[in-house]
């Protein structure tokens, strides 16, 4: 390897502290995140919190739900945060939403309104909803669970024309599975469906990776790359590859183990700094540590112990997936059927 490392061991037992190992190197691990909002925050942290040219951020609140829109306006902004030019809407989910049907309905309305900003096609035009992910793996089952709750209507105009009128948008939905199950690239399946059914809009739902598993929903108009969050990149599902507008909806369900280890060590360092006498040799050493370079040590240790490919998910992931799949499905139904209210949609579904 051309990488050079200097290892320094600091024994703190005499000070009543832990034993600390720090490694300096020239390899930096990038924090893995699919969220544009987190990517912006990470870039700002590494650049003295300076605002980013080409990035616009809009904060607002609807029905006590916080909404942050990150607009990547040009290629300069896209390069800095690693996200394509477009709009990314992040919706914060209130605590205990899964146990509160009224709050779930409120968040679904917010999702529907936010999605409607990006759905600019006539309500008579076809829409195709794609639930990406593996239904056999709970953290990756969000997409399939949303797909099964979508109000599908495309077939009814020919099968039951008497119950359909022009105010109902034709919608179809599918969960195509993953490459490991089907042996077919997901984008190939979707491209075939698009060519056959000719939708004017494709909405994809997928689980995401983030720095922290927080209750958020991201809606973007730049498409999606299935599996990118866990380092399993597949061909992108976007307007360039499909020839139609693509909107992506995602929820962070996993965090890279390297990221968790990095953040934990940061907390330890902050605790040591706060409990050490200001101006002492030890205090100055801690203050001068390069937080980015320590990631070399984390990578070295985790990968040497075969832990580098681990991803962590919340203990209540079953409940999270069930509740958020309903919220997202309701939001999609609201946005795709602007001439119907939620009561009408529920009657249709049941």
Short mmCIF file of C-alpha atoms in Angstrom, two decimals:
data_model
loop_
_atom_site.label_atom_id
_atom_site.label_comp_id
_atom_site.label_asym_id
_atom_site.label_seq_id
_atom_site.Cartn_x
_atom_site.Cartn_y
_atom_site.Cartn_z
CA UNK A 1 0.00 0.00 0.00
CA UNK A 2 1.12 3.55 -0.73
CA UNK A 3 -0.73 4.77 2.36
CA UNK A 4 1.41 5.65 5.36
CA UNK A 5 0.21 5.58 8.94
CA UNK A 6 1.55 6.78 12.26
CA UNK A 7 0.03 5.10 15.32
CA UNK A 8 0.09 6.81 18.68
CA UNK A 9 -1.12 5.08 21.84
CA UNK A 10 -2.10 7.29 24.76
CA UNK A 11 -2.44 5.58 28.11
CA UNK A 12 -4.97 7.47 30.19
CA UNK A 13 -5.45 4.98 33.03
CA UNK A 14 -3.52 7.19 35.43
CA UNK A 15 -5.95 10.02 34.69
CA UNK A 16 -8.97 7.81 35.26
CA UNK A 17 -9.78 7.87 31.55
CA UNK A 18 -10.07 5.13 28.96
CA UNK A 19 -7.14 3.87 26.90
CA UNK A 20 -7.28 5.61 23.53
CA UNK A 21 -5.80 4.54 20.19
CA UNK A 22 -5.61 7.09 17.41
CA UNK A 23 -4.32 6.56 13.90
CA UNK A 24 -3.29 9.24 11.43
CA UNK A 25 -3.61 8.37 7.75
CA UNK A 26 -4.45 9.83 4.37
CA UNK A 27 -7.56 7.77 3.63
CA UNK A 28 -10.90 9.33 4.47
CA UNK A 29 -14.17 7.39 4.59
CA UNK A 30 -17.14 9.23 3.15
CA UNK A 31 -20.29 9.12 5.25
CA UNK A 32 -22.87 7.09 3.39
CA UNK A 33 -26.17 8.90 2.95
CA UNK A 34 -28.95 9.06 0.38
CA UNK A 35 -30.45 12.20 1.92
CA UNK A 36 -29.69 15.50 0.17
CA UNK A 37 -30.26 17.37 3.44
CA UNK A 38 -27.61 15.30 5.25
CA UNK A 39 -25.20 15.58 2.31
CA UNK A 40 -25.51 19.37 2.54
CA UNK A 41 -24.95 19.33 6.32
CA UNK A 42 -21.87 17.12 5.98
CA UNK A 43 -20.37 19.39 3.31
CA UNK A 44 -20.96 22.47 5.46
CA UNK A 45 -19.36 20.82 8.51
CA UNK A 46 -16.24 20.10 6.49
CA UNK A 47 -16.14 23.65 5.12
CA UNK A 48 -16.57 25.82 8.23
CA UNK A 49 -20.37 25.97 7.85
CA UNK A 50 -20.11 28.19 4.79
CA UNK A 51 -23.16 28.34 2.55
CA UNK A 52 -22.89 26.33 -0.67
CA UNK A 53 -23.01 28.01 -4.06
CA UNK A 54 -25.71 26.46 -6.22
CA UNK A 55 -27.75 25.15 -3.25
CA UNK A 56 -30.96 26.75 -1.99
CA UNK A 57 -32.67 25.61 1.22
CA UNK A 58 -36.29 26.41 2.09
CA UNK A 59 -37.74 25.64 5.55
CA UNK A 60 -41.46 25.61 6.20
CA UNK A 61 -44.11 23.99 8.37
CA UNK A 62 -47.47 22.47 7.44
CA UNK A 63 -49.89 21.18 10.09
CA UNK A 64 -47.03 21.19 12.63
CA UNK A 65 -44.89 19.03 10.31
CA UNK A 66 -41.44 20.41 9.40
CA UNK A 67 -40.55 20.41 5.71
CA UNK A 68 -37.12 21.24 4.27
CA UNK A 69 -36.59 21.60 0.54
CA UNK A 70 -33.05 21.41 -0.83
CA UNK A 71 -32.79 22.72 -4.38
CA UNK A 72 -29.64 21.78 -6.27
CA UNK A 73 -29.64 24.54 -8.86
CA UNK A 74 -26.54 23.85 -10.95
CA UNK A 75 -23.69 21.43 -11.55
CA UNK A 76 -21.45 23.22 -9.05
CA UNK A 77 -23.91 22.51 -6.23
CA UNK A 78 -24.47 18.97 -7.51
CA UNK A 79 -20.75 18.21 -7.42
CA UNK A 80 -20.32 19.55 -3.90
CA UNK A 81 -23.03 17.46 -2.24
CA UNK A 82 -23.00 14.54 -4.66
CA UNK A 83 -26.66 14.86 -5.70
CA UNK A 84 -28.05 15.52 -9.21
CA UNK A 85 -29.58 18.88 -10.08
CA UNK A 86 -33.18 18.94 -8.88
CA UNK A 87 -35.43 19.34 -5.84
CA UNK A 88 -35.33 17.21 -2.68
CA UNK A 89 -38.16 17.60 -0.16
CA UNK A 90 -37.53 16.19 3.33
CA UNK A 91 -40.51 15.72 5.65
CA UNK A 92 -39.89 15.18 9.38
CA UNK A 93 -42.19 12.63 10.96
CA UNK A 94 -43.46 13.54 14.46
CA UNK A 95 -42.69 11.14 17.33
CA UNK A 96 -45.15 8.34 18.08
CA UNK A 97 -46.80 8.71 14.69
CA UNK A 98 -47.12 4.93 14.37
CA UNK A 99 -49.47 4.83 17.36
CA UNK A 100 -51.61 7.80 16.33
CA UNK A 101 -53.94 7.37 13.37
CA UNK A 102 -54.84 11.06 13.30
CA UNK A 103 -51.18 12.09 13.07
CA UNK A 104 -50.56 9.48 10.36
CA UNK A 105 -53.40 10.97 8.30
CA UNK A 106 -51.99 14.48 8.86
CA UNK A 107 -48.52 13.45 7.68
CA UNK A 108 -50.04 11.63 4.68
CA UNK A 109 -51.77 14.88 3.67
CA UNK A 110 -48.44 16.72 3.90
CA UNK A 111 -46.76 14.01 1.80
CA UNK A 112 -49.56 14.30 -0.76
CA UNK A 113 -49.26 18.10 -0.98
CA UNK A 114 -45.46 17.93 -1.23
CA UNK A 115 -45.63 15.28 -3.93
CA UNK A 116 -48.23 17.31 -5.84
CA UNK A 117 -45.64 20.07 -6.27
CA UNK A 118 -43.62 17.69 -8.42
CA UNK A 119 -46.54 15.94 -10.16
CA UNK A 120 -47.30 18.44 -12.90
CA UNK A 121 -49.06 16.20 -15.45
CA UNK A 122 -52.76 16.24 -16.27
CA UNK A 123 -54.85 14.03 -13.98
CA UNK A 124 -56.11 12.02 -16.97
CA UNK A 125 -52.59 10.80 -17.80
CA UNK A 126 -51.26 7.38 -16.74
CA UNK A 127 -49.02 6.96 -13.69
CA UNK A 128 -46.92 3.95 -12.72
CA UNK A 129 -45.91 3.34 -9.08
CA UNK A 130 -42.86 1.11 -8.48
CA UNK A 131 -42.18 -0.44 -5.06
CA UNK A 132 -38.43 -1.12 -5.06
CA UNK A 133 -36.80 -3.49 -2.59
CA UNK A 134 -36.82 -7.02 -1.23
CA UNK A 135 -40.06 -7.99 0.52
CA UNK A 136 -38.21 -10.80 2.35
CA UNK A 137 -35.94 -8.32 4.21
CA UNK A 138 -37.81 -6.03 6.60
CA UNK A 139 -35.63 -2.88 6.30
CA UNK A 140 -35.84 -3.20 2.50
CA UNK A 141 -39.57 -3.99 2.31
CA UNK A 142 -40.85 -0.40 2.28
CA UNK A 143 -41.34 -0.23 -1.50
CA UNK A 144 -43.30 -3.50 -1.86
CA UNK A 145 -45.49 -2.62 1.13
CA UNK A 146 -46.33 0.77 -0.37
CA UNK A 147 -47.06 -0.79 -3.77
CA UNK A 148 -49.73 -3.09 -2.33
CA UNK A 149 -51.58 -0.10 -0.79
CA UNK A 150 -51.78 1.98 -3.98
CA UNK A 151 -55.18 2.73 -5.51
CA UNK A 152 -54.79 0.98 -8.89
CA UNK A 153 -57.30 2.06 -11.53
CA UNK A 154 -55.72 1.58 -14.97
CA UNK A 155 -57.53 -1.69 -15.65
CA UNK A 156 -60.97 -0.52 -14.50
CA UNK A 157 -61.76 1.71 -17.46
CA UNK A 158 -61.87 -1.37 -19.67
CA UNK A 159 -63.10 -3.93 -17.09
CA UNK A 160 -65.64 -1.77 -15.20
CA UNK A 161 -66.26 1.38 -17.25
CA UNK A 162 -69.56 2.03 -15.45
CA UNK A 163 -67.82 2.79 -12.14
CA UNK A 164 -65.07 4.95 -13.62
CA UNK A 165 -65.26 8.50 -14.88
CA UNK A 166 -62.78 10.93 -16.34
CA UNK A 167 -61.96 12.42 -12.94
CA UNK A 168 -60.05 9.27 -11.89
CA UNK A 169 -56.44 8.99 -13.00
CA UNK A 170 -55.38 5.62 -14.45
CA UNK A 171 -52.74 4.23 -12.07
CA UNK A 172 -50.84 0.95 -12.10
CA UNK A 173 -48.47 -0.44 -9.47
CA UNK A 174 -45.88 -3.19 -9.20
CA UNK A 175 -43.12 -4.47 -6.89
CA UNK A 176 -40.58 -5.97 -9.33
CA UNK A 177 -38.29 -7.50 -6.71
CA UNK A 178 -34.49 -7.27 -6.70
CA UNK A 179 -31.76 -8.65 -8.92
CA UNK A 180 -30.92 -11.43 -6.46
CA UNK A 181 -34.49 -12.77 -6.66
CA UNK A 182 -35.38 -12.18 -10.31
CA UNK A 183 -32.00 -12.33 -12.05
CA UNK A 184 -33.09 -9.25 -13.99
CA UNK A 185 -31.90 -5.69 -13.50
CA UNK A 186 -34.77 -3.71 -11.97
CA UNK A 187 -34.40 -0.91 -14.49
CA UNK A 188 -34.84 -3.44 -17.32
CA UNK A 189 -38.16 -4.59 -15.86
CA UNK A 190 -39.36 -1.03 -15.37
CA UNK A 191 -38.24 0.02 -18.84
CA UNK A 192 -40.25 -2.82 -20.35
CA UNK A 193 -43.32 -1.77 -18.36
CA UNK A 194 -42.90 1.85 -19.40
CA UNK A 195 -42.62 0.90 -23.07
CA UNK A 196 -45.74 -1.29 -22.82
CA UNK A 197 -48.05 0.80 -20.60
CA UNK A 198 -46.72 4.24 -21.65
CA UNK A 199 -47.16 6.17 -18.36
CA UNK A 200 -46.54 9.91 -18.24
CA UNK A 201 -45.11 9.61 -14.71
CA UNK A 202 -43.17 7.00 -12.72
CA UNK A 203 -43.03 7.13 -8.90
CA UNK A 204 -40.43 4.90 -7.22
CA UNK A 205 -40.39 4.08 -3.51
CA UNK A 206 -37.29 2.65 -1.84
CA UNK A 207 -35.52 2.28 1.51
CA UNK A 208 -32.52 4.58 1.97
CA UNK A 209 -29.29 4.68 3.94
CA UNK A 210 -28.51 7.71 6.09
CA UNK A 211 -26.09 9.01 8.69
CA UNK A 212 -28.82 8.61 11.31
CA UNK A 213 -32.02 6.59 11.12
CA UNK A 214 -34.52 9.36 11.72
CA UNK A 215 -38.20 9.46 10.93
CA UNK A 216 -38.01 11.37 7.66
CA UNK A 217 -39.37 10.99 4.16
CA UNK A 218 -37.45 12.32 1.16
CA UNK A 219 -39.18 13.14 -2.11
CA UNK A 220 -36.98 13.97 -5.11
CA UNK A 221 -37.47 14.57 -8.81
CA UNK A 222 -34.13 13.19 -10.01
CA UNK A 223 -34.83 9.46 -9.94
CA UNK A 224 -33.07 6.82 -7.87
CA UNK A 225 -30.28 4.26 -7.97
CA UNK A 226 -31.50 1.03 -6.30
CA UNK A 227 -29.11 -0.38 -3.69
CA UNK A 228 -26.79 2.65 -3.76
CA UNK A 229 -27.18 3.28 -0.04
CA UNK A 230 -25.62 -0.06 0.90
CA UNK A 231 -22.92 0.04 -1.76
CA UNK A 232 -24.82 -2.24 -4.15
CA UNK A 233 -25.24 0.16 -7.04
CA UNK A 234 -27.59 -0.71 -9.88
CA UNK A 235 -28.41 1.22 -13.04
CA UNK A 236 -30.25 4.43 -12.28
CA UNK A 237 -34.01 4.71 -12.65
CA UNK A 238 -34.42 8.24 -13.98
CA UNK A 239 -35.87 10.25 -16.82
CA UNK A 240 -32.73 9.81 -18.90
CA UNK A 241 -33.02 6.00 -18.85
CA UNK A 242 -36.82 5.68 -18.98
CA UNK A 243 -37.83 8.64 -21.13
CA UNK A 244 -40.52 9.78 -18.66
CA UNK A 245 -40.54 11.91 -15.52
CA UNK A 246 -39.41 9.95 -12.43
CA UNK A 247 -40.09 10.91 -8.82
CA UNK A 248 -38.35 9.02 -6.00
CA UNK A 249 -39.69 8.64 -2.46
CA UNK A 250 -37.48 7.15 0.24
CA UNK A 251 -37.17 6.60 3.97
CA UNK A 252 -33.84 5.98 5.77
CA UNK A 253 -33.97 2.53 7.34
CA UNK A 254 -30.27 1.59 7.73
CA UNK A 255 -27.03 3.21 8.88
CA UNK A 256 -23.51 2.12 7.93
CA UNK A 257 -21.67 0.60 10.93
CA UNK A 258 -18.59 2.70 10.06
CA UNK A 259 -20.68 5.86 10.40
CA UNK A 260 -22.03 4.78 13.79
CA UNK A 261 -18.51 4.01 15.04
CA UNK A 262 -17.29 7.38 13.77
CA UNK A 263 -20.08 9.32 15.49
CA UNK A 264 -19.59 7.36 18.72
CA UNK A 265 -15.89 8.22 18.82
CA UNK A 266 -16.76 11.88 18.21
CA UNK A 267 -19.05 11.77 21.26
CA UNK A 268 -16.25 10.21 23.34
CA UNK A 269 -13.80 12.88 22.20
CA UNK A 270 -16.27 15.66 23.03
CA UNK A 271 -16.85 14.13 26.46
CA UNK A 272 -13.10 13.92 27.12
CA UNK A 273 -12.60 17.53 26.04
CA UNK A 274 -15.42 18.77 28.29
CA UNK A 275 -14.03 16.89 31.29
CA UNK A 276 -10.38 17.89 30.80
CA UNK A 277 -8.79 21.03 32.21
CA UNK A 278 -8.60 23.73 29.56
CA UNK A 279 -5.06 24.57 28.45
CA UNK A 280 -3.48 21.29 29.60
CA UNK A 281 -1.29 19.27 27.26
CA UNK A 282 -3.92 16.53 27.01
CA UNK A 283 -6.68 19.08 26.34
CA UNK A 284 -4.68 20.71 23.54
CA UNK A 285 -3.95 17.33 21.97
CA UNK A 286 -7.64 16.43 21.94
CA UNK A 287 -8.62 19.79 20.49
CA UNK A 288 -6.06 19.42 17.70
CA UNK A 289 -7.10 15.92 16.62
CA UNK A 290 -8.31 15.77 13.03
CA UNK A 291 -11.78 14.23 13.18
CA UNK A 292 -11.70 13.19 9.52
CA UNK A 293 -8.40 11.33 9.72
CA UNK A 294 -9.57 9.12 12.59
CA UNK A 295 -11.91 7.38 10.14
CA UNK A 296 -8.86 5.57 8.77
CA UNK A 297 -8.59 3.74 12.09
CA UNK A 298 -12.28 2.87 12.09
CA UNK A 299 -12.06 1.44 8.59
CA UNK A 300 -8.91 -0.53 9.44
CA UNK A 301 -10.43 -2.09 12.56
CA UNK A 302 -13.92 -2.84 11.24
CA UNK A 303 -12.78 -4.32 7.96
CA UNK A 304 -10.08 -6.39 9.64
CA UNK A 305 -12.81 -7.91 11.83
CA UNK A 306 -15.16 -8.43 8.84
CA UNK A 307 -17.54 -5.79 10.22
CA UNK A 308 -17.05 -3.18 7.51
CA UNK A 309 -20.07 -4.25 5.46
CA UNK A 310 -22.47 -4.18 8.39
CA UNK A 311 -25.56 -1.97 8.38
CA UNK A 312 -27.66 -1.25 11.45
CA UNK A 313 -31.43 -0.85 11.58
CA UNK A 314 -33.77 0.22 14.45
CA UNK A 315 -35.21 -2.44 16.73
CA UNK A 316 -38.77 -1.36 15.87
CA UNK A 317 -38.19 -1.50 12.11
CA UNK A 318 -41.30 -3.69 11.58
CA UNK A 319 -43.52 -0.99 13.04
CA UNK A 320 -41.66 1.75 11.16
CA UNK A 321 -42.10 0.03 7.81
CA UNK A 322 -45.79 -0.74 8.41
CA UNK A 323 -46.72 2.77 9.51
CA UNK A 324 -44.62 4.68 6.97
CA UNK A 325 -45.74 2.47 4.09
CA UNK A 326 -49.34 3.46 4.86
CA UNK A 327 -48.44 7.16 5.17
CA UNK A 328 -46.55 7.16 1.87
CA UNK A 329 -49.21 5.14 0.03
CA UNK A 330 -51.95 7.48 1.25
CA UNK A 331 -49.85 10.49 0.21
CA UNK A 332 -49.34 9.04 -3.27
CA UNK A 333 -53.03 8.25 -3.62
CA UNK A 334 -53.95 11.81 -2.59
CA UNK A 335 -51.55 13.37 -5.09
CA UNK A 336 -52.46 11.07 -7.99
CA UNK A 337 -56.22 11.43 -7.47
CA UNK A 338 -56.69 15.19 -6.93
CA UNK A 339 -60.44 14.92 -7.60
CA UNK A 340 -60.98 12.48 -4.72
CA UNK A 341 -60.67 12.98 -0.96
CA UNK A 342 -59.24 10.44 1.47
CA UNK A 343 -62.68 9.04 2.38
CA UNK A 344 -63.41 8.31 -1.28
CA UNK A 345 -60.02 6.66 -1.73
CA UNK A 346 -60.51 4.50 1.37
CA UNK A 347 -63.95 3.40 0.15
CA UNK A 348 -62.42 2.45 -3.18
CA UNK A 349 -59.59 0.51 -1.54
CA UNK A 350 -61.90 -1.45 0.78
#
